[in-house]
Tab-separated table of C-alpha atoms in Angstrom:
chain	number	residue	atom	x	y	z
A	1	UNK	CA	0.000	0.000	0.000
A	2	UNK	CA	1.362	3.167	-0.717
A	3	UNK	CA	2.025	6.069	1.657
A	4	UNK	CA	-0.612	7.859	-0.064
A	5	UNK	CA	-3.001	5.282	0.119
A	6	UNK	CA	-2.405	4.329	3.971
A	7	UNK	CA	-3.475	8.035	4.627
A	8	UNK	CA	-6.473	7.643	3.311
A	9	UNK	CA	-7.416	4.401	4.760
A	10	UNK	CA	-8.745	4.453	8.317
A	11	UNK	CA	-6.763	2.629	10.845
A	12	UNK	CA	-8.516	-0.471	11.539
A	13	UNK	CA	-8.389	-1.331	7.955
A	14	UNK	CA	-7.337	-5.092	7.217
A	15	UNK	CA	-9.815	-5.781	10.468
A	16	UNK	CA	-12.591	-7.315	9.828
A	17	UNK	CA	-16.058	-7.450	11.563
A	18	UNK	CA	-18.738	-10.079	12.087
A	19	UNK	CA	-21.757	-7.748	13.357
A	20	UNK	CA	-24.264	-9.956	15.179
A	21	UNK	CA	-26.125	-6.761	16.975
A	22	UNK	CA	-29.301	-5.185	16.591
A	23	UNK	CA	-30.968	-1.748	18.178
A	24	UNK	CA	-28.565	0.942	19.104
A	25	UNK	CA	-25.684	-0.457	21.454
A	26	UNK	CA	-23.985	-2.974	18.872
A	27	UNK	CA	-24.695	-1.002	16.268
A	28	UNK	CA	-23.163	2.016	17.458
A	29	UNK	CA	-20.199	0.258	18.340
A	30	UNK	CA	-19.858	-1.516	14.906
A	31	UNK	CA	-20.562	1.514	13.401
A	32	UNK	CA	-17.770	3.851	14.820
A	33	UNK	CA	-15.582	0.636	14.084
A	34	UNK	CA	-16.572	0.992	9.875
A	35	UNK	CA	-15.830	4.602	10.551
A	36	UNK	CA	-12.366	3.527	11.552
A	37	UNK	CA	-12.108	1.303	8.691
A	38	UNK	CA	-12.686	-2.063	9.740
A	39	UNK	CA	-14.997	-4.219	7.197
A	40	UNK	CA	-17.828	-4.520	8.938
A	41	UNK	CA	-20.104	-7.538	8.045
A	42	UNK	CA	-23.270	-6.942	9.276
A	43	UNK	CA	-26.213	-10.097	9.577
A	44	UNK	CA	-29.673	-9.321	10.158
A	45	UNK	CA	-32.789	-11.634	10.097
A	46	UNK	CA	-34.758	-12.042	7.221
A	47	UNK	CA	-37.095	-9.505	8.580
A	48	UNK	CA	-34.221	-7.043	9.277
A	49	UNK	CA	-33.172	-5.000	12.231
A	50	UNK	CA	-36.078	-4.318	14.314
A	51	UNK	CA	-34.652	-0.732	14.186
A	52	UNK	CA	-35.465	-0.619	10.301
A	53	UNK	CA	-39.203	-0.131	11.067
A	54	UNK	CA	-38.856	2.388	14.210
A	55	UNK	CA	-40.939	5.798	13.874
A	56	UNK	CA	-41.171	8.218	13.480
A	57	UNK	CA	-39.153	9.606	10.614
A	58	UNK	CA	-38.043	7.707	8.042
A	59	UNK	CA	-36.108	7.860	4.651
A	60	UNK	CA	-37.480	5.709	1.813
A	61	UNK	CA	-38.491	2.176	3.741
A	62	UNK	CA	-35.506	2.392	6.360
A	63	UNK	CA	-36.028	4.801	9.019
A	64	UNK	CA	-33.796	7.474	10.624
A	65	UNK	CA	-33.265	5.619	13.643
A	66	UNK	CA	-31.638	2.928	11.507
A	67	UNK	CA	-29.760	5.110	9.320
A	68	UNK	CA	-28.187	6.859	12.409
A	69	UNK	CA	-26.337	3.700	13.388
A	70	UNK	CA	-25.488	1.761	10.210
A	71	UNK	CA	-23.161	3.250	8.023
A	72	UNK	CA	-20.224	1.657	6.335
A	73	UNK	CA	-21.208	-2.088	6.846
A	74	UNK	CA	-22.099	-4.447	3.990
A	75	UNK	CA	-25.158	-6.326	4.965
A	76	UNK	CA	-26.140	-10.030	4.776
A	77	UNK	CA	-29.680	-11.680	5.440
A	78	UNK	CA	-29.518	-15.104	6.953
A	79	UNK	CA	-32.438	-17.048	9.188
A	80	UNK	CA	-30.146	-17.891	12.051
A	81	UNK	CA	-32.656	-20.528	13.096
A	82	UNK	CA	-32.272	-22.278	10.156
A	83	UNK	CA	-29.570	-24.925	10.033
A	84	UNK	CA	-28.233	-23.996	6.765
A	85	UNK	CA	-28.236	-20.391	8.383
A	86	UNK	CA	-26.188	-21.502	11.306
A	87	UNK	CA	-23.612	-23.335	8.796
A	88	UNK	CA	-23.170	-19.867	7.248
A	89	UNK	CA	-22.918	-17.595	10.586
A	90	UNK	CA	-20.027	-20.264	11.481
A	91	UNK	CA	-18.225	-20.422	8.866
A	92	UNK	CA	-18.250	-16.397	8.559
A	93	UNK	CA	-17.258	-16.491	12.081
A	94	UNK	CA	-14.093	-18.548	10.974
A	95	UNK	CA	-12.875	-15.529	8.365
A	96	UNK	CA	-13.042	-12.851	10.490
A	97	UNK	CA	-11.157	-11.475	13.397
A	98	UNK	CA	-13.942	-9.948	15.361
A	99	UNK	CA	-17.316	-10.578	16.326
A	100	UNK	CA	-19.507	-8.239	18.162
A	101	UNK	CA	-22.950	-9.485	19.292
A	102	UNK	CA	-25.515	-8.013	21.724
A	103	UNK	CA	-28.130	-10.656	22.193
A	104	UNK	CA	-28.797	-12.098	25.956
A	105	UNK	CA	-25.959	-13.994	27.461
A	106	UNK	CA	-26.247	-18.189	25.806
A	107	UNK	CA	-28.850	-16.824	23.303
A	108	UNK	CA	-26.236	-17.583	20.493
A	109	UNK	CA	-24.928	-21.027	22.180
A	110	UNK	CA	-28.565	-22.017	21.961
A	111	UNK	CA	-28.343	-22.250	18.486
A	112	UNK	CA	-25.195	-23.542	18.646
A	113	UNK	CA	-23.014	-20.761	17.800
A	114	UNK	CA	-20.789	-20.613	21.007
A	115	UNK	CA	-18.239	-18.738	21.567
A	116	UNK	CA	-16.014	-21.058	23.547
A	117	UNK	CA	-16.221	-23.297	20.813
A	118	UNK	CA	-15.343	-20.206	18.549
A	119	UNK	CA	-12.488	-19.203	20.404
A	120	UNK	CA	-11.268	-22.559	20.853
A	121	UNK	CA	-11.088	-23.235	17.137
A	122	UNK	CA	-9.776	-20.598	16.623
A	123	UNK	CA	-7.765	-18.733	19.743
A	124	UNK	CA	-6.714	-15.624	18.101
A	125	UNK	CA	-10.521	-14.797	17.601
A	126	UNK	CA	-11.788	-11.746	19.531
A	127	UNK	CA	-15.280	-11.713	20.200
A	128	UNK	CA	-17.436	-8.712	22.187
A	129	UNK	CA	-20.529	-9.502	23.996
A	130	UNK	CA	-22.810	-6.438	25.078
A	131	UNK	CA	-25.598	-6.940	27.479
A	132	UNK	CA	-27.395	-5.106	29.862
A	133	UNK	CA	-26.078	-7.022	32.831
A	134	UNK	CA	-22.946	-8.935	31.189
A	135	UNK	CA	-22.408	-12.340	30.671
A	136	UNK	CA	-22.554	-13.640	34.837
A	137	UNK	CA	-24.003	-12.305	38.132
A	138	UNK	CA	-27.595	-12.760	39.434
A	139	UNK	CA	-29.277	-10.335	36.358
A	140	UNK	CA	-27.671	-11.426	33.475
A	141	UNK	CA	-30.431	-13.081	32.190
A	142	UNK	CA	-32.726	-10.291	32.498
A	143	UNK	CA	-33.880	-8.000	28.829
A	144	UNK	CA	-32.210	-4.185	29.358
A	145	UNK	CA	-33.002	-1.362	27.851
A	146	UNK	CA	-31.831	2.387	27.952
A	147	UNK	CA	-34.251	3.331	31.091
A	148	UNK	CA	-33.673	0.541	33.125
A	149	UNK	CA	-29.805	0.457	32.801
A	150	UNK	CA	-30.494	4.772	33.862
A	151	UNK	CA	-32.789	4.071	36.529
A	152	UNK	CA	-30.679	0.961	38.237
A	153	UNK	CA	-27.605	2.846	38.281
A	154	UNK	CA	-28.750	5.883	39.897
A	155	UNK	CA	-27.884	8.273	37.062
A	156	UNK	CA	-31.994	9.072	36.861
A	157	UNK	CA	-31.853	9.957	40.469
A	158	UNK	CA	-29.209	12.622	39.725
A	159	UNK	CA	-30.813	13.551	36.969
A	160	UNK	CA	-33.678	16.505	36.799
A	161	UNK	CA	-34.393	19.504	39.116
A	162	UNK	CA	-34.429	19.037	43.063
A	163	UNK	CA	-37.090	18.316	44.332
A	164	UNK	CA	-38.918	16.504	41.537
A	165	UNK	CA	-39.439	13.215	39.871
A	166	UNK	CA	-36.117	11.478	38.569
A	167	UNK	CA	-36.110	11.743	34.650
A	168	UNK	CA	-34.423	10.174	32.207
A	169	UNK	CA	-31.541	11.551	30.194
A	170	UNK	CA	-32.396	13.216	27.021
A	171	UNK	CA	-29.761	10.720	24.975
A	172	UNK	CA	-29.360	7.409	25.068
A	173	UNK	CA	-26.302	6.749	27.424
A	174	UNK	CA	-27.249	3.324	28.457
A	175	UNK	CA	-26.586	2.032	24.587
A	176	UNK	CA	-24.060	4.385	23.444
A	177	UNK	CA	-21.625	4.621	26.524
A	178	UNK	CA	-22.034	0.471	26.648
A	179	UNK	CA	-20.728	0.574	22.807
A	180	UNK	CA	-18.204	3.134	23.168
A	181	UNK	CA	-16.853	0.347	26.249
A	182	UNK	CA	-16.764	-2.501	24.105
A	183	UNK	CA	-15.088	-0.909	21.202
A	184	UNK	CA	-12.236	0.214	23.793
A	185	UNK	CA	-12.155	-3.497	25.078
A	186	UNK	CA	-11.815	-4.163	21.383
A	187	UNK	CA	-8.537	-2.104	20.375
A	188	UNK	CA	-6.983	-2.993	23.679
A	189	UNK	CA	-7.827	-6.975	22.872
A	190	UNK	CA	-6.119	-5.798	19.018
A	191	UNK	CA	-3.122	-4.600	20.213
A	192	UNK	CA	-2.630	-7.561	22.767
A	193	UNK	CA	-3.040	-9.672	19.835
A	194	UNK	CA	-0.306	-8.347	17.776
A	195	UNK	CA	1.829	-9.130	20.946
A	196	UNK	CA	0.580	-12.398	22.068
A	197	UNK	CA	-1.708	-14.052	18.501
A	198	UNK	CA	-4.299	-14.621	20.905
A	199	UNK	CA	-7.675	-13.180	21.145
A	200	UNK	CA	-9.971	-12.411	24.063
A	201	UNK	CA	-13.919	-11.881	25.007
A	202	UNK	CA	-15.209	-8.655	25.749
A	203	UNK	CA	-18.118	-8.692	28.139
A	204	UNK	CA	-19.634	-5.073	27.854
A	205	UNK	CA	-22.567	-4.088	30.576
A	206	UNK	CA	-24.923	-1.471	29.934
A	207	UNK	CA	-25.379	-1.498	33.545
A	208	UNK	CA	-21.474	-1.272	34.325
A	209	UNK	CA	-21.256	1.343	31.888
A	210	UNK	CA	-23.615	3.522	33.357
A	211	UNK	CA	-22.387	3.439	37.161
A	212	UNK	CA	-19.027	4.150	35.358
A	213	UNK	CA	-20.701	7.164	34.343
A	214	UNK	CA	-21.220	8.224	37.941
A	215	UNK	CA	-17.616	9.283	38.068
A	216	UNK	CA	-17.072	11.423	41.227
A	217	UNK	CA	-20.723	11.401	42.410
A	218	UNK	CA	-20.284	7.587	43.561
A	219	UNK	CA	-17.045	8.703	44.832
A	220	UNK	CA	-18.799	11.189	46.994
A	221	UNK	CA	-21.555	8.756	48.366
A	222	UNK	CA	-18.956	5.912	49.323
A	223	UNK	CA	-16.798	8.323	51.021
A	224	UNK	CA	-19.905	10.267	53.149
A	225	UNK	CA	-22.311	7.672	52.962
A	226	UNK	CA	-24.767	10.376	51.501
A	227	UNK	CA	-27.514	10.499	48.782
A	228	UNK	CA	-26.603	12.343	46.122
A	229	UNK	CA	-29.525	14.387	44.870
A	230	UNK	CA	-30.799	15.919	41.441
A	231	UNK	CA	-28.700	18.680	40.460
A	232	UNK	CA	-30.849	20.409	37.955
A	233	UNK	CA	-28.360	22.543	35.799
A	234	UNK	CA	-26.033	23.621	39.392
A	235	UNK	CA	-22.901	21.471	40.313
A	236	UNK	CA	-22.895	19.735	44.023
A	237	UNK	CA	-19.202	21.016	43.996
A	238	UNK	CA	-19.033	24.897	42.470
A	239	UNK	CA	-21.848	27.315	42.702
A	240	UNK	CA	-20.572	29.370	40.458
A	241	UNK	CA	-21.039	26.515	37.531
A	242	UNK	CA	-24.900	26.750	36.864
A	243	UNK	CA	-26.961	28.393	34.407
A	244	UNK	CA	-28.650	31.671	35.024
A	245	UNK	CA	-31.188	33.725	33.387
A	246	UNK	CA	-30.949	36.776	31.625
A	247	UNK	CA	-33.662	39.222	31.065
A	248	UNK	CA	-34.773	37.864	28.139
A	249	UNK	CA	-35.508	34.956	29.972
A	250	UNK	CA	-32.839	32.717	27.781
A	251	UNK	CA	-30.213	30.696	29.640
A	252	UNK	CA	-26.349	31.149	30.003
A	253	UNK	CA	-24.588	28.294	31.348
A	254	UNK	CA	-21.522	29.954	33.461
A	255	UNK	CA	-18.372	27.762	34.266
A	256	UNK	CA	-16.483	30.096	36.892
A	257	UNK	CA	-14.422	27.620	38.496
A	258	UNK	CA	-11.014	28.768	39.348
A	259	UNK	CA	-10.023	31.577	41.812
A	260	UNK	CA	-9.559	34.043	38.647
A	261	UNK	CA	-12.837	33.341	37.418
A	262	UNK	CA	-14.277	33.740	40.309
A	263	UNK	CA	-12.982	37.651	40.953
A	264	UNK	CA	-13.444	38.303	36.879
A	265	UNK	CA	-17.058	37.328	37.360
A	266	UNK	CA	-17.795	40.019	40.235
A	267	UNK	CA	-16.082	42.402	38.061
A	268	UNK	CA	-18.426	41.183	35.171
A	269	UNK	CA	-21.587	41.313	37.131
A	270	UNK	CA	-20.020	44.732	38.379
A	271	UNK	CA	-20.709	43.585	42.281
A	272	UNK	CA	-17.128	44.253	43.967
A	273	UNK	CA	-18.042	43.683	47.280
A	274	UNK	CA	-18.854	39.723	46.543
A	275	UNK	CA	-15.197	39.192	46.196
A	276	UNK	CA	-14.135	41.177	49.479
A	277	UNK	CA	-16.790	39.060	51.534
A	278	UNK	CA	-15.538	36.447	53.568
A	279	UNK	CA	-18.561	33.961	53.283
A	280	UNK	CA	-17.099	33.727	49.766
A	281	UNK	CA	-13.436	33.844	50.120
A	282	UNK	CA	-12.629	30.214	49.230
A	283	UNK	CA	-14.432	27.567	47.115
A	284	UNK	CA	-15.439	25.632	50.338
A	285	UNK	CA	-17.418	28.963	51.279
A	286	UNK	CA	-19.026	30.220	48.552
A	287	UNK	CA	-20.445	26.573	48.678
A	288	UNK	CA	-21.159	26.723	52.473
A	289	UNK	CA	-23.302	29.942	51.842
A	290	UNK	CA	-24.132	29.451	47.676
A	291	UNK	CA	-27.633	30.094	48.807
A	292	UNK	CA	-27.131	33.581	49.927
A	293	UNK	CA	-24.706	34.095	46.966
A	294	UNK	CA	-27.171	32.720	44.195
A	295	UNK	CA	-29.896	35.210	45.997
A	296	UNK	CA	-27.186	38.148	44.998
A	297	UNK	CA	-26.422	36.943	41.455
A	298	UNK	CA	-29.323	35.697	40.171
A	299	UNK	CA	-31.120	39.016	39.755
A	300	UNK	CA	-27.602	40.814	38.637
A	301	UNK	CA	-28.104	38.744	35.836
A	302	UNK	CA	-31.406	39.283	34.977
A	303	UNK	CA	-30.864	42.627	34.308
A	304	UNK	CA	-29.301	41.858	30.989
A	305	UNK	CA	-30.338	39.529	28.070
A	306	UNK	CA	-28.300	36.496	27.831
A	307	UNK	CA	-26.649	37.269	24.774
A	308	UNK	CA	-24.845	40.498	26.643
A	309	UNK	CA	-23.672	38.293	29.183
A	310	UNK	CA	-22.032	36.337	26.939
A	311	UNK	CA	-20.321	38.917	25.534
A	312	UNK	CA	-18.949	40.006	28.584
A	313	UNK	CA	-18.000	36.641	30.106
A	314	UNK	CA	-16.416	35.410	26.968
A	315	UNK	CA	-14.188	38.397	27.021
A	316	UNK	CA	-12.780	38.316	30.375
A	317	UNK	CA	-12.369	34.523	29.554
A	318	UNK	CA	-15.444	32.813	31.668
A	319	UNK	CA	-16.255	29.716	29.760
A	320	UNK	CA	-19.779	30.592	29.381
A	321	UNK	CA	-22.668	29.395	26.427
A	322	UNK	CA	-26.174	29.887	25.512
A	323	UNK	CA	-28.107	26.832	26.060
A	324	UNK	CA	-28.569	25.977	22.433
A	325	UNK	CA	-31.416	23.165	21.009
A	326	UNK	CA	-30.363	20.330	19.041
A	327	UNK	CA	-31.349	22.097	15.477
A	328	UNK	CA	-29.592	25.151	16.512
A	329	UNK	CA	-26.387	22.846	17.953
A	330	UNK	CA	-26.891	21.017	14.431
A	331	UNK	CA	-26.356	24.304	12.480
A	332	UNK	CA	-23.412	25.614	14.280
A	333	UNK	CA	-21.825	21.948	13.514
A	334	UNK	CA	-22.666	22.321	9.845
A	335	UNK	CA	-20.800	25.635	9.420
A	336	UNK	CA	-17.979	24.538	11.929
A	337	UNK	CA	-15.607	22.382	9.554
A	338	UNK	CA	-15.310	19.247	11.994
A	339	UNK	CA	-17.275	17.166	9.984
A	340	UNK	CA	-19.983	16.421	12.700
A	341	UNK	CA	-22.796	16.744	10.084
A	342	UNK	CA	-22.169	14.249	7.130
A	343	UNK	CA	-24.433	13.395	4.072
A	344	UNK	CA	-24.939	9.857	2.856
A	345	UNK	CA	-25.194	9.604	-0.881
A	346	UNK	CA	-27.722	7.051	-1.981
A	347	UNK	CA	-27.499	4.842	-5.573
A	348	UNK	CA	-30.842	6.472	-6.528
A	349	UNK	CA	-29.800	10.162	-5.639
A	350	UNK	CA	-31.411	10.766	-2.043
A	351	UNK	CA	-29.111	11.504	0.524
A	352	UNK	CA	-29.598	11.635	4.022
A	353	UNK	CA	-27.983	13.453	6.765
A	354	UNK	CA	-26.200	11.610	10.187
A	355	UNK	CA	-23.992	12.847	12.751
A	356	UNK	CA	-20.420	12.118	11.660
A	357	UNK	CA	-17.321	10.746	14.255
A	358	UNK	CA	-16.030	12.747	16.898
A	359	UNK	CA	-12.382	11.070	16.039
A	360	UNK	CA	-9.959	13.226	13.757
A	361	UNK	CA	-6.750	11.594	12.652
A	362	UNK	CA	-4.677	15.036	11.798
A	363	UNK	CA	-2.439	12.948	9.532
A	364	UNK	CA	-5.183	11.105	7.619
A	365	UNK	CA	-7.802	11.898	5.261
A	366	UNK	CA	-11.569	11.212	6.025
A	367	UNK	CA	-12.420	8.201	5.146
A	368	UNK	CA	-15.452	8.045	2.897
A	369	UNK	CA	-18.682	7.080	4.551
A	370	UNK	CA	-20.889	4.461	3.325
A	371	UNK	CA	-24.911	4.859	3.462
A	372	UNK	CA	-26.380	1.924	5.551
A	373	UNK	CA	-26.908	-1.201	3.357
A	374	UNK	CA	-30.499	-2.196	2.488
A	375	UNK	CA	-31.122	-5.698	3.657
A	376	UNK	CA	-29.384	-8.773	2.485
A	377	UNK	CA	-27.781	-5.776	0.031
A	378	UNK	CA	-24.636	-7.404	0.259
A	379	UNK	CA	-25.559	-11.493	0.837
A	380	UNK	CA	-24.254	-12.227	-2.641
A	381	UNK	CA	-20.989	-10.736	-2.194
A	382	UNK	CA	-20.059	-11.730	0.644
A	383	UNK	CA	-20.782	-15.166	0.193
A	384	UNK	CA	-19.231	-15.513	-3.065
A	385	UNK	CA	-16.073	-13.903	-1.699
A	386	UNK	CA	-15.857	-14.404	2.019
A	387	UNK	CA	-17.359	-18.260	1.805
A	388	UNK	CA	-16.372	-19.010	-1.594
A	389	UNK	CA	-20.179	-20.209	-2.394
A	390	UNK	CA	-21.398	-20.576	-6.075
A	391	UNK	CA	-23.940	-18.524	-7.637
A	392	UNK	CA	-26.178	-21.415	-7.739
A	393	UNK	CA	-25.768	-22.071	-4.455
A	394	UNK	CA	-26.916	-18.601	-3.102
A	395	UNK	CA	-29.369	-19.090	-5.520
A	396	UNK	CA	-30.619	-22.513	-3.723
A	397	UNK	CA	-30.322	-20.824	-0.279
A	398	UNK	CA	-32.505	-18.071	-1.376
A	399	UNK	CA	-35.399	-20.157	-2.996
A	400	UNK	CA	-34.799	-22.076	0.427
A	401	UNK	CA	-35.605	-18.977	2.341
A	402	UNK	CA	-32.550	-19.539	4.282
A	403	UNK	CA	-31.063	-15.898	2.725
A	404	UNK	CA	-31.939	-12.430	1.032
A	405	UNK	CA	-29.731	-12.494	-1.497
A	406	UNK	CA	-31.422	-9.480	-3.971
A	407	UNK	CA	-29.774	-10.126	-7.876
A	408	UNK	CA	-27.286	-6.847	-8.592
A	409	UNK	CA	-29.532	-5.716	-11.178
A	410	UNK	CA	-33.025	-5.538	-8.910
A	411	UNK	CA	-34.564	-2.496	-7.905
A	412	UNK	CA	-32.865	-0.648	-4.661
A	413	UNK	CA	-30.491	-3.869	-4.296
A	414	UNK	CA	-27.810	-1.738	-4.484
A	415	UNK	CA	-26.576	0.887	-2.369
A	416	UNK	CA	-23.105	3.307	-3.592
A	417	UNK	CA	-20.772	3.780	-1.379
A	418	UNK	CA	-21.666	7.651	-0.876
A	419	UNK	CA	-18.834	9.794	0.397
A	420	UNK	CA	-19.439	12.129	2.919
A	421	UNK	CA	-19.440	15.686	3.277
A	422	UNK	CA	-20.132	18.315	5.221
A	423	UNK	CA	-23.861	18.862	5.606
């Protein structure tokens, strides 16, 4: 490969990908992998990913839920609980050097595709399992989804404005912060492999994930034996890292959290005599008495839109934002040059547009993306070239029902390879 050609190509190329997974936690995970260059392989049921059908917005027949979390895979369609189907997941399992799966723990070594077995055949063989509760311990048999992973962890009782009902958070951590583990397990279990030949199994938790995501707030709770409550948009630590409201009634979020910030703010609120009173002389009181101090800012602020205050905290260097909404976020990432906002070219001319990867290699160039593959898009291929199989005998398969294997020349069966741009 030439030098050229190796900047182009995203690192994981030459890695290939066996995606067993379904909804949003695989699929993320496989996803960012294809973004990273790995051949992803991905197998769905004859009647698809259950995330194929999921309103409400939709592009052609596939909708946006699936679109968000399926780029740059080529996609099979084989009926798992079919023998024939079986024979095929194996022996695709024996050509690649990763599978990533998300079903519940022994689903897969009920129909005889285990990964003991796999790994044992084959010990350089890295396989990732994501569940809600991971492969042992007394839950890991039970279904988890996005909620329950939140609400068991404790991140929906942090979650909110004191004194109300817990709520869920706006994104879905559960899924994406369990994929984002996995894949991590994944390039640490790659590198050991170039040292050792030998693979490893990933067990991802949704669960484990999320009280991961509790960072110092569990820290706090072991150490005082307290409840940490809902925060709203304050911090239990700084009360000068909150949003406020400006006379316009639009939020600012202020991060004043170092000594200099601190003083710069009085100056910017133009109230002196905060920073010459003792109750606030150190961070540990200005938190002791943050009541009394909020009761002083809060209506300094209102006195001025939002958009004013901004001004003036950005330029005595206050880290402070307007509280955006996801369009107007969405915009500002268009115009921004990072590449956050990508469009997928289709074969028939629609496009659609995703969020892109929040990874930059600075010596590479962006790797193309791929629009998500229509189902069993890519069954031919990748049995003719992966398995070695005969036209007629995709052809037999198919008429079997065991496959979805769509002739080149049918209508949608094929998908380009759209590059992506910048919305």
């Amino acid at each position: 490969m030439s030098a050229a050609r190796s900047r182009s190509a995203g690192p994981l190329t030459g890695i290939t990908v066996l995606d067993l997974t379904s909804f949003l936690s695989g699929p993320s995970a496989t996803q960012l992998l294809g973004d990273l260059g790995a051949e992803v392989i991905k197998v769905e049921p004859l009647s698809g990913d259950m995330t194929r059908g999921l309103p409400p917005h939709f592009v052609a027949d596939d909708s946006a839920y699936y679109l968000a979390n399926n780029r740059n895979k080529r996609g099979v369609a084989i009926d798992m609980k079919d023998v024939k189907g079986r024979d095929l997941v194996e022996r695709l399992i024996d050509q690649v050097d990763v599978v990533v799966e998300n079903l519940r723990p022994g689903a897969l070594g009920r129909l005889g595709l285990d990964v003991a077995r796999s790994r044992a055949r084959r010990p350089e063989l890295i396989w990732v399992s994501i569940s809600g509760f991971g492969q042992d311990g007394p839950r890991s048999g039970l279904p988890a989804y996005d909620m329950i992973v939140q609400a068991l962890s404790g991140v929906m009782s942090l979650t909110g404005e004191p004194g109300r009902s817990p709520v869920r958070l706006g994104v879905p951590a559960g899924d994406i912060v369990a994929g984002l583990y996995a894949v991590i397990g994944l390039l640490a279990a790659l590198v050991e492999r170039d040292r050792t030949g030998i693979g490893d199994w990933i067990d991802a938790s949704m669960l484990d994930g999320q009280l991961a995501l509790l960072s110092y707030q569990a820290v706090y709770s072991l150490i005082s034996g307290t409840t940490p409550a809902p925060q709203g948009s304050r911090h239990d630590s700084i009360p000068t890292y909150r949003t406020f409201a400006g006379s316009d009634g639009h939020e600012i979020a202020v991060t004043a959290n170092t000594e200099r910030m601190w003083r710069d703010l009085c100056d910017v609120l133009e109230l002196p005599e905060l920073a010459a009173d003792e109750r606030y002389a150190n961070p540990r009181a200005r938190l002791r008495h943050r009541d009394s101090l909020w009761a002083q800012i809060e209506p300094r602020f209102a006195t001025l839109p939002a958009e004013q205050w901004l001004v003036r905290l950005t330029d005595c260097g206050i880290p402070a934002a307007l509280i955006k909404s996801v369009p107007e976020a969405l915009a500002d990432a268009r115009s921004d040059g990072r590449g956050m906002v990508l469009k997928l070219a289709h074969a028939d001319g629609r496009s659609v547009e995703v969020l892109g990867t929040p990874i930059v290699f600075r010596s590479r160039e962006r790797v193309a993306m791929r629009y998500p593959p229509a189902l069993g898009e890519h069954t031919r291929d990748i049995l003719t070239g992966v398995l070695g199989m005969s036209t007629e005998e995709i052809d037999r398969l198919a008429e079997d029902g065991v496959v979805i294997a769509p002739q080149p020349s049918s209508p949608g069966a094929s998908i380009a390879s759209g590059a992506a741009s910048d919305g």
